[in-house]
Coordinates of C-alpha atoms in Angstrom, one line a residue:
X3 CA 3.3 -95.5 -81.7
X4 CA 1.7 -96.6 -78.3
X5 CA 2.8 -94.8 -75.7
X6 CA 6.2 -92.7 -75.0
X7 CA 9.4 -93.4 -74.2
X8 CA 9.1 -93.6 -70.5
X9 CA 6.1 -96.2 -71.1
X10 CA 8.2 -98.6 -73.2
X11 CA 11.3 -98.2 -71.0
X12 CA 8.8 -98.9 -67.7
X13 CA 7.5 -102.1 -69.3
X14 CA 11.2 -103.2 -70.4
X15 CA 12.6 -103.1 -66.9
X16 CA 9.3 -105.2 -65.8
X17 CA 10.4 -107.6 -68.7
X18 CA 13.7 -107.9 -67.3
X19 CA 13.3 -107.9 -63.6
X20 CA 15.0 -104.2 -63.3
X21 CA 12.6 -102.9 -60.5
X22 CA 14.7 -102.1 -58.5
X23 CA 16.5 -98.9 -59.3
X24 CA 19.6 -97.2 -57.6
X25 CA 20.2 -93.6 -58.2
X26 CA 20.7 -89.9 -57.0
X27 CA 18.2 -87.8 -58.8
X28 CA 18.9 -84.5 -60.7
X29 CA 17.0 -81.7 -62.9
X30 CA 18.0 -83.8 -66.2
X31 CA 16.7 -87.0 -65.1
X32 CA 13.2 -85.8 -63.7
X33 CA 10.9 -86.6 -66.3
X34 CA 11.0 -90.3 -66.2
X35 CA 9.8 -90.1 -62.9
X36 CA 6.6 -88.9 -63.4
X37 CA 4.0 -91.5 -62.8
X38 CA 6.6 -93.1 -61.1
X39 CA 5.1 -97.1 -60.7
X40 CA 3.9 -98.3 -57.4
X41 CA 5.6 -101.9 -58.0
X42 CA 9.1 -99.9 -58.6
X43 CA 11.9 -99.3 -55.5
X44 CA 14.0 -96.5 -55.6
X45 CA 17.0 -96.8 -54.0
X46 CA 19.1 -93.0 -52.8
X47 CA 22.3 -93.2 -52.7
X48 CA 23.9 -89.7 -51.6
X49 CA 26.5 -89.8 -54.0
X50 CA 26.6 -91.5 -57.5
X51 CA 29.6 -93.8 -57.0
X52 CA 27.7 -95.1 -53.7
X53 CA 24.7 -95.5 -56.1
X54 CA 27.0 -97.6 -58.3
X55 CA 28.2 -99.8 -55.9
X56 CA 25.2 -100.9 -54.5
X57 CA 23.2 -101.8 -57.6
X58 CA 26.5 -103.8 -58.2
X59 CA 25.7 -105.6 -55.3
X60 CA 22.6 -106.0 -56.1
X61 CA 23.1 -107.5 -59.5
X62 CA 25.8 -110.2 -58.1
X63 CA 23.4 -111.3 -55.4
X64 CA 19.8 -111.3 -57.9
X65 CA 21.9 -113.0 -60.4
X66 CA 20.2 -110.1 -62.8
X67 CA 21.4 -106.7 -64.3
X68 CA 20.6 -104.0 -61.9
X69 CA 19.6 -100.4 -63.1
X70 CA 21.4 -97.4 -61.9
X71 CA 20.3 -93.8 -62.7
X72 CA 22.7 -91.2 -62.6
X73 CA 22.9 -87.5 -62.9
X74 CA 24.6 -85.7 -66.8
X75 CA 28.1 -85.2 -67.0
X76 CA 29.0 -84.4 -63.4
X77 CA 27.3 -87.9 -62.1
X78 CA 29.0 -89.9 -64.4
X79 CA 31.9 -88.6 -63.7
X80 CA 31.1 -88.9 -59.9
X81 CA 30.6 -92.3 -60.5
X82 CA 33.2 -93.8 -62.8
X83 CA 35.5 -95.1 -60.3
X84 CA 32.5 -97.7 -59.4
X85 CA 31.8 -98.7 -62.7
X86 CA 36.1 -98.9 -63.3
X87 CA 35.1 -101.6 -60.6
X88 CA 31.7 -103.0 -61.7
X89 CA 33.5 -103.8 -65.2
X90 CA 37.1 -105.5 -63.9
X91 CA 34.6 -107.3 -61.8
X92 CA 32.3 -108.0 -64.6
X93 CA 29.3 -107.0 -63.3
X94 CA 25.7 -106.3 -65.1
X95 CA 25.4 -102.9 -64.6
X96 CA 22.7 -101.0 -67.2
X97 CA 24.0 -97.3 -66.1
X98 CA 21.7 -94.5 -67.5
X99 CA 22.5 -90.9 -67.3
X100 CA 20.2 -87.6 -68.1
X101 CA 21.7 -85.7 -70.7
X102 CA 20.4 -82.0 -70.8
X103 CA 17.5 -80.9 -74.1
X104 CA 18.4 -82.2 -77.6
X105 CA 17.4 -78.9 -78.1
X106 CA 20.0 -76.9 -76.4
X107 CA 22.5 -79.3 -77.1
X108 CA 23.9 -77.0 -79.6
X109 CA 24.5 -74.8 -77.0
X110 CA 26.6 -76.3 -74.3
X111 CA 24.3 -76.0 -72.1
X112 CA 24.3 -75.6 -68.1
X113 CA 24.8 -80.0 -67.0
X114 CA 25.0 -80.7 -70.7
X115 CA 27.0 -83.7 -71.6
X116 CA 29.7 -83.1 -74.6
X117 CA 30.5 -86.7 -76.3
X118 CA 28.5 -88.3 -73.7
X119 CA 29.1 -91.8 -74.8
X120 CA 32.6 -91.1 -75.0
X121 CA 32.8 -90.5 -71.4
X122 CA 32.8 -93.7 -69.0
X123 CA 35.1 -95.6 -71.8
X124 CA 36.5 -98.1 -71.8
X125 CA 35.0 -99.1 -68.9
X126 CA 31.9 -100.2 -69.8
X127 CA 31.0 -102.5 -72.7
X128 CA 28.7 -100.4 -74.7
X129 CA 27.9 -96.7 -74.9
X130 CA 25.5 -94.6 -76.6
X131 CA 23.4 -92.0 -76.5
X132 CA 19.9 -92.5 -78.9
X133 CA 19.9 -90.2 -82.4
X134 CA 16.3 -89.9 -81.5
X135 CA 14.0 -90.1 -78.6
X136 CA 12.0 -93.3 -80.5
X137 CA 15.5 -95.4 -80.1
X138 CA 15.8 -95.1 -76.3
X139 CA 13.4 -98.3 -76.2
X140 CA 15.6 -100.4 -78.3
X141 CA 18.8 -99.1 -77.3
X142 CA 17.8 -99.9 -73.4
X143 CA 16.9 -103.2 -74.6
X144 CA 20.2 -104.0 -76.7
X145 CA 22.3 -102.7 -73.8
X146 CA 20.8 -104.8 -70.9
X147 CA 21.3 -107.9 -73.4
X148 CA 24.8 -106.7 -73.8
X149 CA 25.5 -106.4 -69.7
X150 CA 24.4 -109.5 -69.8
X151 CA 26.4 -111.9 -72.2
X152 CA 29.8 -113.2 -71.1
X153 CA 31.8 -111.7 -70.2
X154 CA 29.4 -109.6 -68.2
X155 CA 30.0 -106.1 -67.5
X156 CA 28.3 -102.2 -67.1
X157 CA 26.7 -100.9 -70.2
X158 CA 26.1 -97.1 -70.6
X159 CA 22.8 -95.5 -72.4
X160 CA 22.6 -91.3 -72.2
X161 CA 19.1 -89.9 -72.3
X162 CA 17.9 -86.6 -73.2
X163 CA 15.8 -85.1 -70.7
X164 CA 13.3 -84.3 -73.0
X165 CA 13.1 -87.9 -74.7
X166 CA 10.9 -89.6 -71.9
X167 CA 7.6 -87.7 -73.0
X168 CA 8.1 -88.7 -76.5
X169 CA 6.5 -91.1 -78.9
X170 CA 7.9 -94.7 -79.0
X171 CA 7.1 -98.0 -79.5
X172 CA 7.4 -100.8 -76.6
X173 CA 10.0 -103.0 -77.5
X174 CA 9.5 -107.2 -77.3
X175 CA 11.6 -108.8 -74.1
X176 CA 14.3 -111.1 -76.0
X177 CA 16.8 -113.4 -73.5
X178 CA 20.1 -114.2 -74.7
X179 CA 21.9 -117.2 -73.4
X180 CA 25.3 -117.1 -73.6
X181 CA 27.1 -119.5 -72.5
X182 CA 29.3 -121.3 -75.1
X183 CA 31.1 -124.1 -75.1
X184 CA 35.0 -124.6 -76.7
X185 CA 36.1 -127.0 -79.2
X186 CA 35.9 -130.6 -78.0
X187 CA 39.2 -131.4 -79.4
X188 CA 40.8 -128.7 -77.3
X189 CA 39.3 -129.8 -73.9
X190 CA 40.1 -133.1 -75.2
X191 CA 44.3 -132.2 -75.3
X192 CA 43.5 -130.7 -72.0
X193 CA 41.9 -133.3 -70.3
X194 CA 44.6 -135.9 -71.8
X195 CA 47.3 -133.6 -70.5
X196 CA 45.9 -133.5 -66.8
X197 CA 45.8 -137.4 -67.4
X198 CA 49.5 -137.3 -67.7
X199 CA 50.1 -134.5 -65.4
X200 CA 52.5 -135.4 -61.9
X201 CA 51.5 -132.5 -60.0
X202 CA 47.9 -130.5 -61.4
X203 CA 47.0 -127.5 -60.3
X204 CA 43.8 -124.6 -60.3
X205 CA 44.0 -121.5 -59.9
X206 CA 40.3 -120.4 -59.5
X207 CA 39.0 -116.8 -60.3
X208 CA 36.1 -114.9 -60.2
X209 CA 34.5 -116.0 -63.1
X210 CA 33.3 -119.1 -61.3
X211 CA 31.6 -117.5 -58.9
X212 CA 29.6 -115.6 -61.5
X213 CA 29.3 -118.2 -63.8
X214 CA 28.3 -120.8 -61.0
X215 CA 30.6 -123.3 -62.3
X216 CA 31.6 -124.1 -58.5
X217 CA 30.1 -127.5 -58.3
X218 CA 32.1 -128.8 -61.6
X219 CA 35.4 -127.1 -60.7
X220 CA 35.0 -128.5 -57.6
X221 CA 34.7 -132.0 -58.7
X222 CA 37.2 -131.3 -61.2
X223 CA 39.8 -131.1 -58.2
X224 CA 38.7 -134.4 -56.9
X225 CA 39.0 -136.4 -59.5
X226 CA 42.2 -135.0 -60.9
X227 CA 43.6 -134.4 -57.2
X228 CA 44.7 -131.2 -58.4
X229 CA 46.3 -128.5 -55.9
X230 CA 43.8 -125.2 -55.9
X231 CA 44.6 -121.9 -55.6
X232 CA 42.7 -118.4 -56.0
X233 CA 43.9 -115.6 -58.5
X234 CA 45.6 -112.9 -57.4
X235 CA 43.4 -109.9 -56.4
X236 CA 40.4 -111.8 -56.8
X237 CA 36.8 -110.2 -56.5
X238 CA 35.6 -113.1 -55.1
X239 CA 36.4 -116.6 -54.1
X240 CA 35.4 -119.9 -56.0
X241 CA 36.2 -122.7 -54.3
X242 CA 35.4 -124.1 -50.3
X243 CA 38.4 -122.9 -48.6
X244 CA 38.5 -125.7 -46.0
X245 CA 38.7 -128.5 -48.6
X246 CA 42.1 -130.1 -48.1
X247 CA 43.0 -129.5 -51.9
X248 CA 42.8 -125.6 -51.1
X249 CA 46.5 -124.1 -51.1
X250 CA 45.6 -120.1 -50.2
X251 CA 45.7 -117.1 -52.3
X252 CA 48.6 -116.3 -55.1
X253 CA 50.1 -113.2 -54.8
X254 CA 50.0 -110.1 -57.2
X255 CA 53.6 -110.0 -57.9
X256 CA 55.7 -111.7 -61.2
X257 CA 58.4 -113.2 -59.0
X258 CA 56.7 -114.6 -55.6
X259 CA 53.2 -115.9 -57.8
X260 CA 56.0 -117.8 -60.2
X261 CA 57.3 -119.3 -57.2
X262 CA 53.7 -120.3 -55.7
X263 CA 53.1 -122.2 -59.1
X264 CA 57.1 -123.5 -59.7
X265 CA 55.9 -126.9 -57.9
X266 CA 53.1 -127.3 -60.5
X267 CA 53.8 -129.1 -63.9
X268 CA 50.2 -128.2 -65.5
X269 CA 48.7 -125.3 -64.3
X270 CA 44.9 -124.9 -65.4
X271 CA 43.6 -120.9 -64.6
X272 CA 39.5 -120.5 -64.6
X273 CA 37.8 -117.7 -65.3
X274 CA 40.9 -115.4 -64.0
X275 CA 43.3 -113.6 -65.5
X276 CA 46.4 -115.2 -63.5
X277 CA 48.9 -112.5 -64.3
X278 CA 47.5 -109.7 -62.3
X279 CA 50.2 -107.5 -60.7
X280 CA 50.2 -104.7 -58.5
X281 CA 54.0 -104.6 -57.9
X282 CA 56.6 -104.7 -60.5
X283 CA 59.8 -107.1 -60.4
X284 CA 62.0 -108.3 -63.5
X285 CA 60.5 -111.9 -63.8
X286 CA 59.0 -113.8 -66.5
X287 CA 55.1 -114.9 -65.6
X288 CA 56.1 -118.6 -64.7
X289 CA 59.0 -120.7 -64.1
X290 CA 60.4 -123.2 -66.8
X291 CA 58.4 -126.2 -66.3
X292 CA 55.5 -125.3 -65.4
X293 CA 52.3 -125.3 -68.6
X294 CA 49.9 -123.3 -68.6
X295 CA 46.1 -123.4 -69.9
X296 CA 43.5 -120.9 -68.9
X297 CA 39.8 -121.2 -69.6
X298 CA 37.7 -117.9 -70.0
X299 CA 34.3 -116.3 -71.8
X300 CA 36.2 -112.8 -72.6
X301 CA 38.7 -113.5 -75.7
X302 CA 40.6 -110.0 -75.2
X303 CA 41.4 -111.2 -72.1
X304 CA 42.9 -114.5 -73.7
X305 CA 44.9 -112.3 -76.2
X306 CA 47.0 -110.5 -74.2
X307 CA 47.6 -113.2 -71.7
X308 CA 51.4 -113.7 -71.8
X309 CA 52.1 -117.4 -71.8
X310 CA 49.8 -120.2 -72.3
X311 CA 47.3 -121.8 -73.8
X312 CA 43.9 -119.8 -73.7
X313 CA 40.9 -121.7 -74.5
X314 CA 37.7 -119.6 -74.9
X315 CA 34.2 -120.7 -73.4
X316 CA 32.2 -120.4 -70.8
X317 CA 33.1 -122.5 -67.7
X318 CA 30.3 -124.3 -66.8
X319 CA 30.2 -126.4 -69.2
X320 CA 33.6 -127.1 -70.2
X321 CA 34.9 -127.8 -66.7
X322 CA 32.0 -130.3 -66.6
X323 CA 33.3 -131.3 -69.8
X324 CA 36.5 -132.1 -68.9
X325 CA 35.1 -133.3 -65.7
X326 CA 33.5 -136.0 -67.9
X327 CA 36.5 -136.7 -70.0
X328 CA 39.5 -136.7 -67.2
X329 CA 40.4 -140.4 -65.6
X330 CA 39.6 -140.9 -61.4
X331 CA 43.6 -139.9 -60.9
X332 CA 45.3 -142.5 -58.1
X333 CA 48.1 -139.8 -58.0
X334 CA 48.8 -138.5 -53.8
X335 CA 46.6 -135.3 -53.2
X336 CA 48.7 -131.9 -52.2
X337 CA 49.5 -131.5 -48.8
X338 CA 46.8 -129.3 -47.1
X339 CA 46.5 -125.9 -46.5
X340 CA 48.1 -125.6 -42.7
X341 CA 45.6 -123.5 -40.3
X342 CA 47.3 -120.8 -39.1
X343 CA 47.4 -120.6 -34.8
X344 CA 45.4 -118.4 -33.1
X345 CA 47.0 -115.1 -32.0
X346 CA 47.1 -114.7 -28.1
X347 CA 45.6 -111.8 -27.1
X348 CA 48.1 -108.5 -26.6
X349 CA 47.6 -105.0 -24.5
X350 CA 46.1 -103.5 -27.6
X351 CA 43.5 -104.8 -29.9
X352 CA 45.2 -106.7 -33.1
X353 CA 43.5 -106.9 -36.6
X354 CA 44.6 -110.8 -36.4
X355 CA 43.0 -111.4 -33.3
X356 CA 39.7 -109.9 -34.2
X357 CA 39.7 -112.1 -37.2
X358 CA 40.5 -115.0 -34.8
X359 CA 37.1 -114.4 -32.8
X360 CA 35.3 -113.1 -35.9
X361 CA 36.2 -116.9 -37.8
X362 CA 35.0 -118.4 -35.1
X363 CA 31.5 -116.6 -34.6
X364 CA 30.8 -116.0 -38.5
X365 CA 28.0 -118.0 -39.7
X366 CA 28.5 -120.6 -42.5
X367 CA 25.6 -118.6 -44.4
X368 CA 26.9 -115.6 -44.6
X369 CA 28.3 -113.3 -47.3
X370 CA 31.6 -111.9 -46.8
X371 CA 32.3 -108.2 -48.2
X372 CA 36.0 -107.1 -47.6
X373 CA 37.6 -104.2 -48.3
X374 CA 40.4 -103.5 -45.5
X375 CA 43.7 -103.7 -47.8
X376 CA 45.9 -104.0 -44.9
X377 CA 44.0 -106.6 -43.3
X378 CA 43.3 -108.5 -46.4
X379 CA 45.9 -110.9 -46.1
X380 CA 45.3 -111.9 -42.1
X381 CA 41.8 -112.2 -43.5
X382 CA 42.8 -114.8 -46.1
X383 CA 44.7 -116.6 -43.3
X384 CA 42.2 -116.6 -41.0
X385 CA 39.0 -116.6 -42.0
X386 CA 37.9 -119.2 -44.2
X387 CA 34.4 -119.3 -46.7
X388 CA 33.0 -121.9 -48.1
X389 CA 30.2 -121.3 -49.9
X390 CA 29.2 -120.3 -53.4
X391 CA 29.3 -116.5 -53.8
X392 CA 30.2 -115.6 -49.6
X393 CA 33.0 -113.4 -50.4
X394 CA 33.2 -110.0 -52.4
X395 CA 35.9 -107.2 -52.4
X396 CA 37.0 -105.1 -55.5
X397 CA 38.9 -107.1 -57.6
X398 CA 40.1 -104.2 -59.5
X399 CA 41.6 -101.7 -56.3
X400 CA 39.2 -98.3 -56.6
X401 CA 38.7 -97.9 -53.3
X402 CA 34.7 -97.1 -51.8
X403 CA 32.8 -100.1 -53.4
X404 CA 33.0 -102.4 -50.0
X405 CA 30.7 -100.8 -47.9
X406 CA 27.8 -99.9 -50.5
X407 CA 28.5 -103.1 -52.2
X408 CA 27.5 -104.7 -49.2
X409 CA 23.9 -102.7 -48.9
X410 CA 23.1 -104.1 -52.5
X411 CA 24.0 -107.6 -51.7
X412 CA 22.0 -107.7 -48.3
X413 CA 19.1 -106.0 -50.4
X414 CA 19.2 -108.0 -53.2
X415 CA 18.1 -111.7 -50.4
X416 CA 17.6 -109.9 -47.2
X417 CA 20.1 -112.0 -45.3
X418 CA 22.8 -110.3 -43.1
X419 CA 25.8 -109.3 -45.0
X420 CA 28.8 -109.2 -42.5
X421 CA 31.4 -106.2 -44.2
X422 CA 35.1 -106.0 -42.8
X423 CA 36.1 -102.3 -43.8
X424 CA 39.2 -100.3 -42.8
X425 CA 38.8 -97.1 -41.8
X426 CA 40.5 -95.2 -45.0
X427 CA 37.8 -97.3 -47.1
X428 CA 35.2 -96.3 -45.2
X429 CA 35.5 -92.9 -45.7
X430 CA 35.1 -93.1 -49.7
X431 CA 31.5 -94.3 -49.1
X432 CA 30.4 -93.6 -45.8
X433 CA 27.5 -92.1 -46.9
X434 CA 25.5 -95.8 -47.5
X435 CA 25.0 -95.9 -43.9
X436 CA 22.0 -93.3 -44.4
X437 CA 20.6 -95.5 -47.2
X438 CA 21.1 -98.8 -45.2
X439 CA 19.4 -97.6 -42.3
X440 CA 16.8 -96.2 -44.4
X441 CA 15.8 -98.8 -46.1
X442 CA 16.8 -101.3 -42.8
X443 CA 19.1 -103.2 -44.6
X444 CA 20.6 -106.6 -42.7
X445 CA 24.3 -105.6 -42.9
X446 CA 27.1 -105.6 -39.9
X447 CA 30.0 -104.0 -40.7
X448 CA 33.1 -104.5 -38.4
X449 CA 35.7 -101.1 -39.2
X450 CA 39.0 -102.1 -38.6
X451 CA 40.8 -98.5 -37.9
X452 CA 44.5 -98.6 -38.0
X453 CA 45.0 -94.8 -38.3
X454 CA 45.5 -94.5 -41.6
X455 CA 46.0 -95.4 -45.3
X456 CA 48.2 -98.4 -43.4
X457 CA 48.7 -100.1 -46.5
X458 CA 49.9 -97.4 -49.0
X459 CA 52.3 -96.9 -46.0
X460 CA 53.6 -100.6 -46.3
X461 CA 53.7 -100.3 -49.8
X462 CA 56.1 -97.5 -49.6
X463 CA 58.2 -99.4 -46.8
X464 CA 58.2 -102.4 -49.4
X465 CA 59.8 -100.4 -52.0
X466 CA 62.6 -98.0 -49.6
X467 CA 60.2 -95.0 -48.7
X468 CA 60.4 -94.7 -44.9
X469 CA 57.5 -91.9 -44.5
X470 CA 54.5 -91.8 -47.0
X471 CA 52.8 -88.2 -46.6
X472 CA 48.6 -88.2 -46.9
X473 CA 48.6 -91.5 -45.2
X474 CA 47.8 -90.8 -41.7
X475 CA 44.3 -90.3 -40.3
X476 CA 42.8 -89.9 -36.7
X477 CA 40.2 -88.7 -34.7
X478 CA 37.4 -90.3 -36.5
X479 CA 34.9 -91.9 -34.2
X480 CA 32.9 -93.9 -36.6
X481 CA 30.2 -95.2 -34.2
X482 CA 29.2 -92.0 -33.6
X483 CA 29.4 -91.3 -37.7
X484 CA 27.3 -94.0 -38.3
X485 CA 24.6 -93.3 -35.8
X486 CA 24.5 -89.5 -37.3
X487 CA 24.1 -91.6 -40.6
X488 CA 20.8 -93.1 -38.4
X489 CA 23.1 -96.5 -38.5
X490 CA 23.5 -98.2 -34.9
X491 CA 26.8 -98.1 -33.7
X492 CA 29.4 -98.9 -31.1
X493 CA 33.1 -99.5 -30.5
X494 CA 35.4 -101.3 -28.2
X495 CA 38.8 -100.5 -27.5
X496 CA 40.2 -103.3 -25.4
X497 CA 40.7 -106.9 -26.1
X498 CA 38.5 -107.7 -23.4
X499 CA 35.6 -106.3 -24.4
X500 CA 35.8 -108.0 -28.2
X501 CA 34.2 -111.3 -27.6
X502 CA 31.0 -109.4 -26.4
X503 CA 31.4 -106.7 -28.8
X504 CA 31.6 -109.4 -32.0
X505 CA 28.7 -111.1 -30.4
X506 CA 26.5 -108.0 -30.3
X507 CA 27.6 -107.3 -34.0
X508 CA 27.3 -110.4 -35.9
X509 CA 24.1 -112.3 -33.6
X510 CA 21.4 -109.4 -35.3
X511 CA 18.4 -110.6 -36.8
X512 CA 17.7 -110.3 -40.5
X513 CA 14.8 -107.8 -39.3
X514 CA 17.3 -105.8 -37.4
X515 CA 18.7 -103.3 -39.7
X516 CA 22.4 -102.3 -40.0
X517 CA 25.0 -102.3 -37.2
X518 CA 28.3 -100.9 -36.7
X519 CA 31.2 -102.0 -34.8
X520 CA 34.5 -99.4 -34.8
X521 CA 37.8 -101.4 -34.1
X522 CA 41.0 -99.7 -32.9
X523 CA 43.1 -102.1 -34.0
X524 CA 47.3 -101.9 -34.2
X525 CA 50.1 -103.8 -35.4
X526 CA 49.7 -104.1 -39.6
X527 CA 52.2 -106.0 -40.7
X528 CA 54.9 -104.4 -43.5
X529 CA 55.3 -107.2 -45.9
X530 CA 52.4 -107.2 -47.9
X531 CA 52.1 -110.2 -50.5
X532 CA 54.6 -112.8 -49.0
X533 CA 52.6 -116.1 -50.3
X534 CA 50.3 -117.8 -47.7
X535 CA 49.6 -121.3 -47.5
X536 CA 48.3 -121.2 -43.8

């Protein structure tokens, strides 16, 4: 033995670039910090799901697992709704939590964890906690390789408190790389029925983003002049959504996303899991006619897909693959996505209005965070990204991970993050405005307040409930909250004082630390997942 436990687990988060640390410290979790290392950041978050969130954000903008420290029993539980949302969005997450003495243990003791690796399943992809205090080294190690391989996700690792002072050996950094590659005879079949397709089409899903597969998808489309959609509910976005081959955003609903496809003959999904539905109708998954394949690293996922053909691999290389194997197609490209017309301006300030001004004044380089369900569709209308990676929400619904999500991602490059929030989302997380401004971080958010939980209420509406109780909120001034939070912020009210309001917002420097700008915006429309093509 060399050293203890907290010296082998120091050296393995140098080894795998897991200095940056999110957390919210507590008794059980105190001992690793002694001799805390100068080259190490510690990140507060002021409640464990904020911590969560941001290290997610972190991870998906390093490209690297991030390390997130939370607090027994009570902190994990805190938490799990972030990690429900790190693992649907397959992020590398290495989650440690303090566990109380392995020598009270016996005891169920005050903050002690029972069945502690039985707690944040099935959410994460591996759970344990150490039989001894020598493990914790090697256990560290096997989960971080574990976050890492496709598909990527949260892995969980509970430490007695007492552990970190004890004897253990440093373990040797090992990469995996895991990308795999499917059968070449089944990308053959595939590429010879796009060959012979009429009408192709791609439904892109977050996978590609986190697989950075964008430039062979991309070309993909080209060559097979193949229509392009996004999956429903998508955590991110995939493909340059002013190329003419882009068709908009399917919907999360059997009857109205079979429609959306109907006009296709082959259907090709990558790296989503097509069929995901947040409102039930009688209807089979697709129309007949129209064949489906679906490409994707996580084989349970291709199990319980209900039609189709699921090929398993990694997408980089097969859609380069079967970008080498397809034929130039001559066939006449989709018709392209229609922009929609600017909204005039009204009395009161509109949520498609200020996306009107904010498409117009967002620059090309920036990332996206959304998380204002309401608004989500007008956003997809009007507001188009382009580049690899620029937009994140929560592909998975738990609402809270927008606004710290977008203090990770600006942390994780120092480039300004521009977040679009409603105000009910807000308030799950509003706490990251304290560690944004603490730690300066280059994030705008614009707060789109519509008075409530607007789109449970639409929901409701959508399915014969005139009045949704719990769904109305008021009196919030969130500028105020913000600056409180030591957050800069302002609002405007009127539609006249937007343009100069959006410029103030979105024109900060990198250096400038994080801004917010409170909308009181009206008018959310009632039917929520009617199919958009512009």
């Amino acid at each position: 033995m060399t050293g203890t436990v907290r010296d082998a687990v120091v050296r393995l988060c140098r080894d795998t670039g897991m200095t940056t640390v999110f957390g919210n410290p507590g008794s059980t979790e105190l001992r690793m910090f002694r001799d805390w290392p100068d080259d190490f950041r510690y990140v507060l978050g002021l409640q464990e799901s904020t911590a969560v969130a941001m290290a997610a954000g972190h991870a998906v903008g390093t490209r690297r697992a991030a390390l997130v420290i939370l607090h027994s029993a009570g902190g994990v539980g805190h938490a799990l709704g972030a990690v429900f949302n790190a693992f649907r969005d397959r992020v590398p997450l290495v989650v440690v939590a303090g566990q109380q003495s392995r020598a009270l243990l016996r005891l169920r003791p005050f903050l002690g964890a029972d069945e502690p690796a039985e707690f944040p399943r099935p959410y994460v992809k591996f759970s344990r906690q150490p039989e001894r205090a020598a493990d914790v080294p090697a256990v560290l190690a096997e989960a971080h390789r574990i976050a890492m391989a496709h598909p990527r996700g949260p892995v969980f690792v509970s430490i007695p408190e007492d552990d970190w002072d004890q004897p253990a050996d440093p373990v040797e950094p090992r990469a995996v790389h895991g990308a795999f590659t499917a059968d070449p005879a089944a990308l053959g079949a595939l590429a010879a029925r796009l060959d012979a397709a009429e009408r192709p089409a791609l439904v892109v899903g977050p996978g590609v983003d986190d697989e950075d597969a964008l430039p062979e998808v991309r070309e993909l489309a080209e060559r097979t002049r193949a229509a392009v959609w996004i999956s429903p509910m998508s955590g991110g976005s995939g493909f340059p959504e002013s190329h003419p081959l882009f068709q908009g955003f399917l919907p999360p609903v059997a009857d109205l996303l079979a429609a959306a496809l109907e006009p296709y003959d082959v259907v090709v999904a990558l790296g989503a899991p097509l069929f995901t539905y947040h409102v039930h109708t009688d209807h089979p998954p697709l129309n007949p006619g129209t064949e489906l394949f679906h490409l994707d690293c996580d084989p349970g996922q291709a199990a319980w897909l209900p039609t189709g053909t699921s090929i398993v691999t990694t997408l980089k290389p097969a859609v380069g693959g079967l970008v080498a194997l397809v034929a130039d197609s001559g066939r006449e490209p989709p018709p392209p996505r229609r922009v929609p017309d600017p909204v005039p301006a009204a009395p009161d300030l509109t949520g498609e209005h200020v996306l009107d001004l904010l498409r117009d004044r967002l620059p090309h380089d920036r990332v996206l965070v959304e998380e204002a369900p309401s608004h989500r569709d007008a956003l997809h209308a009007r507001v188009r990204v382009d580049g690899a990676g620029g937009f994140l929400t929560t592909g998975s619904g738990a609402l809270g991970w927008g606004l710290p999500l977008a203090v990770g991602r600006a942390l994780a490059d120092r480039r300004r993050v521009v977040c679009v929030i409603g105000d009910g989302s807000a308030l799950y997380s509003v706490q990251a405005l304290w560690t944004a401004a603490q730690h300066r971080v280059p994030v705008t958010y614009v707060l789109l307040d519509n008075g409530g939980y607007a789109a449970v209420s639409a929901l409701g509406r959508r399915i014969g409930i005139a009045s949704v109780p719990g769904t109305d909120l008021g009196g919030i001034d969130f500028a105020a909250l913000a600056r409180s939070l030591g957050c800069p912020g302002d609002r405007a009210e009127r539609p006249e004082e937007l343009p100069t309001a959006l410029d103030q917002a979105l024109e900060r420097g990198d250096d400038d630390g994080p801004y917010l700008l409170h909308l009181r915006v009206t008018g959310t429309e009632d039917a929520l997942y009617v199919p958009r093509t512009g």
